[in-house]
Amino acid sequence: MSFSLSTTVVSPEGEQLYTFEYAALVTKTSITLVKVYVELGVIEPIGSMLHPREIARIAQIQRLRQDLGLNMVGAAMVLDMAAEIAQLRAQLKAHQSHPRNTL
């Protein structure tokens, strides 16, 4: 029996979600590698689907691996640290924009 699965679904929150197959296609990698990323916790699926930010993360990891020769875990760590730095910068900027409370 053969059947066709849609490459996308819409989450209850209204967000577009994509299959592992679609993610592999657009990131020019394999479904097996996408599944390895999931198993390692490098990307986080929603059931058996992926949010666009996770597909973008796969593409970023692939670029770091190709351009800098990092392994997949190292590339994921670089992205995590970059996200944390961006978050800290935003918090610092928000903190600096509020007048200081003096008692």
PDB file of C-alpha atoms in Angstrom:
ATOM      1  CA  MET A   1       0.000   0.000   0.000  1.00  0.00           C
ATOM      2  CA  SER A   2       1.452   3.362  -0.927  1.00  0.00           C
ATOM      3  CA  PHE A   3       0.352   6.740   0.319  1.00  0.00           C
ATOM      4  CA  SER A   4       1.565  10.298   0.180  1.00  0.00           C
ATOM      5  CA  LEU A   5       2.347  12.281   3.282  1.00  0.00           C
ATOM      6  CA  SER A   6       2.112  16.045   3.217  1.00  0.00           C
ATOM      7  CA  THR A   7       5.446  17.769   3.771  1.00  0.00           C
ATOM      8  CA  THR A   8       3.788  20.310   6.044  1.00  0.00           C
ATOM      9  CA  VAL A   9       1.186  20.526   8.777  1.00  0.00           C
ATOM     10  CA  VAL A  10      -0.050  23.406  10.882  1.00  0.00           C
ATOM     11  CA  SER A  11       0.419  23.183  14.647  1.00  0.00           C
ATOM     12  CA  PRO A  12      -2.390  24.036  17.077  1.00  0.00           C
ATOM     13  CA  GLU A  13      -0.605  27.393  17.552  1.00  0.00           C
ATOM     14  CA  GLY A  14      -0.911  28.068  13.810  1.00  0.00           C
ATOM     15  CA  GLU A  15       2.761  27.495  13.018  1.00  0.00           C
ATOM     16  CA  GLN A  16       3.833  25.647   9.892  1.00  0.00           C
ATOM     17  CA  LEU A  17       5.684  22.384  10.645  1.00  0.00           C
ATOM     18  CA  TYR A  18       7.685  20.280   8.199  1.00  0.00           C
ATOM     19  CA  THR A  19       8.667  16.623   7.795  1.00  0.00           C
ATOM     20  CA  PHE A  20      12.192  15.300   8.304  1.00  0.00           C
ATOM     21  CA  GLU A  21      12.201  14.510   4.570  1.00  0.00           C
ATOM     22  CA  TYR A  22      11.482  18.135   3.687  1.00  0.00           C
ATOM     23  CA  ALA A  23      14.162  19.332   6.127  1.00  0.00           C
ATOM     24  CA  ALA A  24      16.697  16.977   4.538  1.00  0.00           C
ATOM     25  CA  LEU A  25      15.764  18.198   1.069  1.00  0.00           C
ATOM     26  CA  VAL A  26      16.040  21.925   1.771  1.00  0.00           C
ATOM     27  CA  THR A  27      19.235  21.587   3.831  1.00  0.00           C
ATOM     28  CA  LYS A  28      20.814  19.281   1.240  1.00  0.00           C
ATOM     29  CA  THR A  29      21.466  16.556   3.795  1.00  0.00           C
ATOM     30  CA  SER A  30      19.948  13.143   4.490  1.00  0.00           C
ATOM     31  CA  ILE A  31      16.954  12.020   6.499  1.00  0.00           C
ATOM     32  CA  THR A  32      19.343   9.813   8.467  1.00  0.00           C
ATOM     33  CA  LEU A  33      21.415  12.832   9.484  1.00  0.00           C
ATOM     34  CA  VAL A  34      18.297  14.757  10.493  1.00  0.00           C
ATOM     35  CA  LYS A  35      17.336  11.801  12.698  1.00  0.00           C
ATOM     36  CA  VAL A  36      20.850  11.726  14.199  1.00  0.00           C
ATOM     37  CA  TYR A  37      20.507  15.422  15.069  1.00  0.00           C
ATOM     38  CA  VAL A  38      17.221  14.603  16.827  1.00  0.00           C
ATOM     39  CA  GLU A  39      18.751  11.644  18.701  1.00  0.00           C
ATOM     40  CA  LEU A  40      21.657  13.801  19.875  1.00  0.00           C
ATOM     41  CA  GLY A  41      19.304  16.574  20.964  1.00  0.00           C
ATOM     42  CA  VAL A  42      20.852  19.004  18.502  1.00  0.00           C
ATOM     43  CA  ILE A  43      17.398  19.831  17.105  1.00  0.00           C
ATOM     44  CA  GLU A  44      14.044  19.455  18.810  1.00  0.00           C
ATOM     45  CA  PRO A  45      11.166  17.986  16.806  1.00  0.00           C
ATOM     46  CA  ILE A  46       7.497  18.460  17.544  1.00  0.00           C
ATOM     47  CA  GLY A  47       6.413  14.839  17.293  1.00  0.00           C
ATOM     48  CA  SER A  48       7.735  13.770  13.921  1.00  0.00           C
ATOM     49  CA  MET A  49       7.723  17.289  12.488  1.00  0.00           C
ATOM     50  CA  LEU A  50      10.117  20.228  12.577  1.00  0.00           C
ATOM     51  CA  HIS A  51       9.575  23.939  13.132  1.00  0.00           C
ATOM     52  CA  PRO A  52      11.246  26.203  10.539  1.00  0.00           C
ATOM     53  CA  ARG A  53      13.740  27.422  13.188  1.00  0.00           C
ATOM     54  CA  GLU A  54      14.965  23.822  13.577  1.00  0.00           C
ATOM     55  CA  ILE A  55      15.413  23.503   9.813  1.00  0.00           C
ATOM     56  CA  ALA A  56      17.369  26.771   9.841  1.00  0.00           C
ATOM     57  CA  ARG A  57      19.468  25.336  12.697  1.00  0.00           C
ATOM     58  CA  ILE A  58      20.273  22.248  10.573  1.00  0.00           C
ATOM     59  CA  ALA A  59      21.429  24.546   7.750  1.00  0.00           C
ATOM     60  CA  GLN A  60      23.557  26.607  10.167  1.00  0.00           C
ATOM     61  CA  ILE A  61      25.132  23.445  11.608  1.00  0.00           C
ATOM     62  CA  GLN A  62      25.900  22.182   8.115  1.00  0.00           C
ATOM     63  CA  ARG A  63      27.599  25.499   7.243  1.00  0.00           C
ATOM     64  CA  LEU A  64      29.688  25.440  10.436  1.00  0.00           C
ATOM     65  CA  ARG A  65      30.694  21.861   9.739  1.00  0.00           C
ATOM     66  CA  GLN A  66      31.683  22.623   6.148  1.00  0.00           C
ATOM     67  CA  ASP A  67      33.237  26.058   6.659  1.00  0.00           C
ATOM     68  CA  LEU A  68      35.011  25.526   9.991  1.00  0.00           C
ATOM     69  CA  GLY A  69      35.367  21.751  10.094  1.00  0.00           C
ATOM     70  CA  LEU A  70      33.436  21.441  13.358  1.00  0.00           C
ATOM     71  CA  ASN A  71      31.720  18.209  14.267  1.00  0.00           C
ATOM     72  CA  MET A  72      27.945  18.323  14.675  1.00  0.00           C
ATOM     73  CA  VAL A  73      27.995  18.616  18.457  1.00  0.00           C
ATOM     74  CA  GLY A  74      30.622  21.373  18.308  1.00  0.00           C
ATOM     75  CA  ALA A  75      28.578  23.255  15.709  1.00  0.00           C
ATOM     76  CA  ALA A  76      25.459  22.930  17.889  1.00  0.00           C
ATOM     77  CA  MET A  77      27.419  24.278  20.861  1.00  0.00           C
ATOM     78  CA  VAL A  78      28.562  27.299  18.835  1.00  0.00           C
ATOM     79  CA  LEU A  79      24.942  28.056  17.891  1.00  0.00           C
ATOM     80  CA  ASP A  80      23.780  27.628  21.491  1.00  0.00           C
ATOM     81  CA  MET A  81      26.494  29.979  22.758  1.00  0.00           C
ATOM     82  CA  ALA A  82      25.678  32.542  20.066  1.00  0.00           C
ATOM     83  CA  ALA A  83      21.994  32.432  21.068  1.00  0.00           C
ATOM     84  CA  GLU A  84      22.900  32.811  24.738  1.00  0.00           C
ATOM     85  CA  ILE A  85      25.152  35.785  23.990  1.00  0.00           C
ATOM     86  CA  ALA A  86      22.348  37.421  21.990  1.00  0.00           C
ATOM     87  CA  GLN A  87      19.940  36.849  24.878  1.00  0.00           C
ATOM     88  CA  LEU A  88      22.390  38.295  27.403  1.00  0.00           C
ATOM     89  CA  ARG A  89      22.992  41.330  25.190  1.00  0.00           C
ATOM     90  CA  ALA A  90      19.231  41.919  24.959  1.00  0.00           C
ATOM     91  CA  GLN A  91      18.895  41.641  28.741  1.00  0.00           C
ATOM     92  CA  LEU A  92      21.803  44.037  29.262  1.00  0.00           C
ATOM     93  CA  LYS A  93      20.311  46.527  26.812  1.00  0.00           C
ATOM     94  CA  ALA A  94      16.919  46.307  28.553  1.00  0.00           C
ATOM     95  CA  HIS A  95      18.586  46.744  31.932  1.00  0.00           C
ATOM     96  CA  GLN A  96      20.576  49.764  30.744  1.00  0.00           C
ATOM     97  CA  SER A  97      17.490  51.435  29.293  1.00  0.00           C
ATOM     98  CA  HIS A  98      15.597  51.398  32.616  1.00  0.00           C
ATOM     99  CA  PRO A  99      16.374  54.170  35.121  1.00  0.00           C
ATOM    100  CA  ARG A 100      18.057  52.886  38.199  1.00  0.00           C
ATOM    101  CA  ASN A 101      15.929  52.627  41.296  1.00  0.00           C
ATOM    102  CA  THR A 102      17.454  54.268  44.276  1.00  0.00           C
ATOM    103  CA  LEU A 103      16.253  53.725  47.825  1.00  0.00           C
TER     104      LEU A 103
END
